[in-house]
PDB file of C-alpha atoms in Angstrom:
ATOM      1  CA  UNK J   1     -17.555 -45.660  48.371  1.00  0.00           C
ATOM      2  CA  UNK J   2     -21.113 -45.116  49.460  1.00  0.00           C
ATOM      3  CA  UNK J   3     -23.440 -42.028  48.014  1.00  0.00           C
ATOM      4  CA  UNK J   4     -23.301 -40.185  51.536  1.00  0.00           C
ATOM      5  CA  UNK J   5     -19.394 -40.115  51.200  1.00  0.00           C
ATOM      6  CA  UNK J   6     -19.498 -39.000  47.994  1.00  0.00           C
ATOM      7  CA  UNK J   7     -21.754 -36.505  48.184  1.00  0.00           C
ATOM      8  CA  UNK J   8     -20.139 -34.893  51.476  1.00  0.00           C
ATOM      9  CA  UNK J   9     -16.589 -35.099  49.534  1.00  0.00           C
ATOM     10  CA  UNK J  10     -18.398 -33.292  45.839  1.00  0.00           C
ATOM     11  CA  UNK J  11     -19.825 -30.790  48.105  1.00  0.00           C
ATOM     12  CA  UNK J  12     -16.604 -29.575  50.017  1.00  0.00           C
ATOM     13  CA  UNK J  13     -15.147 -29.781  46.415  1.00  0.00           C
ATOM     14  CA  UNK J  14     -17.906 -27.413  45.228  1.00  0.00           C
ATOM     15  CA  UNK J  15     -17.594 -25.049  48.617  1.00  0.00           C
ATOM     16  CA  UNK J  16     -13.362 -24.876  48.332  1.00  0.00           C
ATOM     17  CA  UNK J  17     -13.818 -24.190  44.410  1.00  0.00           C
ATOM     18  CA  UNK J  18     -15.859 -20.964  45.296  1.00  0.00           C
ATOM     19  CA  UNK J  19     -13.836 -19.852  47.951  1.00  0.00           C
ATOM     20  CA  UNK J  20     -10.793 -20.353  45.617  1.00  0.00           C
ATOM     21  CA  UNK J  21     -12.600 -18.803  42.500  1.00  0.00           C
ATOM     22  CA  UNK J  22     -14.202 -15.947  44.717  1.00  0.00           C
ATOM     23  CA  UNK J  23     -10.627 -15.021  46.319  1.00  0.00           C
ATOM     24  CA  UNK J  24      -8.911 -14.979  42.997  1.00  0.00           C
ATOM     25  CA  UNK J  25     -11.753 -12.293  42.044  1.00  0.00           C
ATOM     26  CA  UNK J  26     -11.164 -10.663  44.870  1.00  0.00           C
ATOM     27  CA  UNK J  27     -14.835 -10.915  45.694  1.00  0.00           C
ATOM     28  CA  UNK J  28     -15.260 -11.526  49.667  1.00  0.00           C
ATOM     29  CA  UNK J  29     -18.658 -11.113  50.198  1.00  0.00           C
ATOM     30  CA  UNK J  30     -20.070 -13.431  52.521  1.00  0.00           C
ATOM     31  CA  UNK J  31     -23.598 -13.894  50.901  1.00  0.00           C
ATOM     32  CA  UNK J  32     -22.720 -14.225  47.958  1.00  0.00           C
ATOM     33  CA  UNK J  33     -20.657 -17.216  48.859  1.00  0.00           C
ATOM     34  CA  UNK J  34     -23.572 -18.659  51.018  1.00  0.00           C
ATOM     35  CA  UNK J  35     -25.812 -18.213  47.859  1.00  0.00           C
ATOM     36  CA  UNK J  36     -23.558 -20.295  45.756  1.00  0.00           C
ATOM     37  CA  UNK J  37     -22.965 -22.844  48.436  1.00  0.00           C
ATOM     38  CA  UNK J  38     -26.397 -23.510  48.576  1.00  0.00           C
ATOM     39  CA  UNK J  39     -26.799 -23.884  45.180  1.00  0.00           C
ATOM     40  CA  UNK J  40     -24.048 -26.301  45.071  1.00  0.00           C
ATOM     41  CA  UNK J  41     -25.473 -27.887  47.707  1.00  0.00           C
ATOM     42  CA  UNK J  42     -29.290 -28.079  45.983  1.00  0.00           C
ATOM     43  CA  UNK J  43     -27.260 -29.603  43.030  1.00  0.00           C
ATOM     44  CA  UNK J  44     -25.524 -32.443  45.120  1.00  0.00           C
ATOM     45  CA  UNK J  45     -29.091 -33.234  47.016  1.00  0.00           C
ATOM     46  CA  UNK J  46     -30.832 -33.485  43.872  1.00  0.00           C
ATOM     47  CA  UNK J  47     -28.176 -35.912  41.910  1.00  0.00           C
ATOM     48  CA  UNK J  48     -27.423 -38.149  44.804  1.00  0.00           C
ATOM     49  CA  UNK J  49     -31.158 -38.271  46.157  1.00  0.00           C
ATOM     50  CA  UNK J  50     -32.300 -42.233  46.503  1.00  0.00           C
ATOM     51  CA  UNK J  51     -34.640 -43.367  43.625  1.00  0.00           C
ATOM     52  CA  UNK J  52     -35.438 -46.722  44.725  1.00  0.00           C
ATOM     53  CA  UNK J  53     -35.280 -46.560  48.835  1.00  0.00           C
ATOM     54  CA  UNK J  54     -36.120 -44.046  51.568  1.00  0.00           C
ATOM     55  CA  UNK J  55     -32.882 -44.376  53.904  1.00  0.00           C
ATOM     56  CA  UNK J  56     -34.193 -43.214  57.589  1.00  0.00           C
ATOM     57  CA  UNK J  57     -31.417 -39.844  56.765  1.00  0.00           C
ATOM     58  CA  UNK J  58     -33.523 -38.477  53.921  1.00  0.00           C
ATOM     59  CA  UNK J  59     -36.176 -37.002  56.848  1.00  0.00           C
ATOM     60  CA  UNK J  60     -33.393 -35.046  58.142  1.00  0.00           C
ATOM     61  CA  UNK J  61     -31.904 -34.323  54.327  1.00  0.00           C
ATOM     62  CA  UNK J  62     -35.916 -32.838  53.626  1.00  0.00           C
ATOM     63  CA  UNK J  63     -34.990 -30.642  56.789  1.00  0.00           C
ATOM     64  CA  UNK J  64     -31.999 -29.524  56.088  1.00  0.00           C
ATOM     65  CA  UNK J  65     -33.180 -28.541  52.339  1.00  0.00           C
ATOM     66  CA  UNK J  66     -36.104 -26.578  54.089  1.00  0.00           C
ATOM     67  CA  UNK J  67     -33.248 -24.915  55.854  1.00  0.00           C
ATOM     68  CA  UNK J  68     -31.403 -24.183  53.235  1.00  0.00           C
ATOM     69  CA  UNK J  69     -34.441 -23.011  50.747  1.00  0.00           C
ATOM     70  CA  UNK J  70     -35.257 -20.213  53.763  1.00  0.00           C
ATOM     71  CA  UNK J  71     -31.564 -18.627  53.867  1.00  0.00           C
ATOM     72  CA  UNK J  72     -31.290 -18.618  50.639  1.00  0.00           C
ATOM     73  CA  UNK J  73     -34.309 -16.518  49.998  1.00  0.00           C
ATOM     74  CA  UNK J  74     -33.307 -14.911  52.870  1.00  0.00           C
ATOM     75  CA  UNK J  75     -29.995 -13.720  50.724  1.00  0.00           C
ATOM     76  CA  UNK J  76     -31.875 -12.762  47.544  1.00  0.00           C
ATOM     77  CA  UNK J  77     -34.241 -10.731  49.650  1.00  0.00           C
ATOM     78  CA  UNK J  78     -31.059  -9.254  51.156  1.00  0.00           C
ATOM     79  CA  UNK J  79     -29.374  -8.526  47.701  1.00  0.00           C
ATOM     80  CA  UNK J  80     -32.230  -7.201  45.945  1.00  0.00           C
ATOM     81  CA  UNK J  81     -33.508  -4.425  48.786  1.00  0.00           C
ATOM     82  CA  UNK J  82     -29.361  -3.745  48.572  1.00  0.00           C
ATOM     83  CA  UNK J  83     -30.015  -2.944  44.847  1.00  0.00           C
ATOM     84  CA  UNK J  84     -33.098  -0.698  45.470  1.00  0.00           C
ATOM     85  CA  UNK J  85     -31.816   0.832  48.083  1.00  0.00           C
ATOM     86  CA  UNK J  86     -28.204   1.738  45.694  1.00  0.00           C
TER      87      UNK J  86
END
């Protein structure tokens, strides 16, 4: 099995696993799911990343991490003027 497969398969593990642990805590808030997805997602980017080669993907994997970096902050922004706000 290649990395890419891998990595796609660990991170649907990762995203079902907090869907299944946040429904058990009866916790459905949306963000708070996207926060840990992208997270999970960081992690699986960072372990799987190419040491040796530059594949012609990683360009669009440095993208899609930019992506990912801005809604994230986006969330904690979100949480935190939530918690001043009370």
């Amino acid at each position: 099995m290649r990395k890419r497969n891998v990595a796609s398969i660990t991170l649907a593990v990762w995203m079902l696993a907090v869907s299944g642990l946040m429904s058990m805590l009866h916790a459905p808030d949306l963000r708070l799911f996207i926060a840990t997805a992208l997270v999970g997602f960081f992690i699986v980017v960072y372990i799987f990343y190419p040491v040796f080669s530059k594949p012609g993907y990683i360009r669009n994997l440095h993208r899609m991490a930019a992506i990912c970096t801005v809604l994230f902050g986006l969330v904690i922004v979100l949480r935190i003027l939530e918690l001043i706000r009370g």
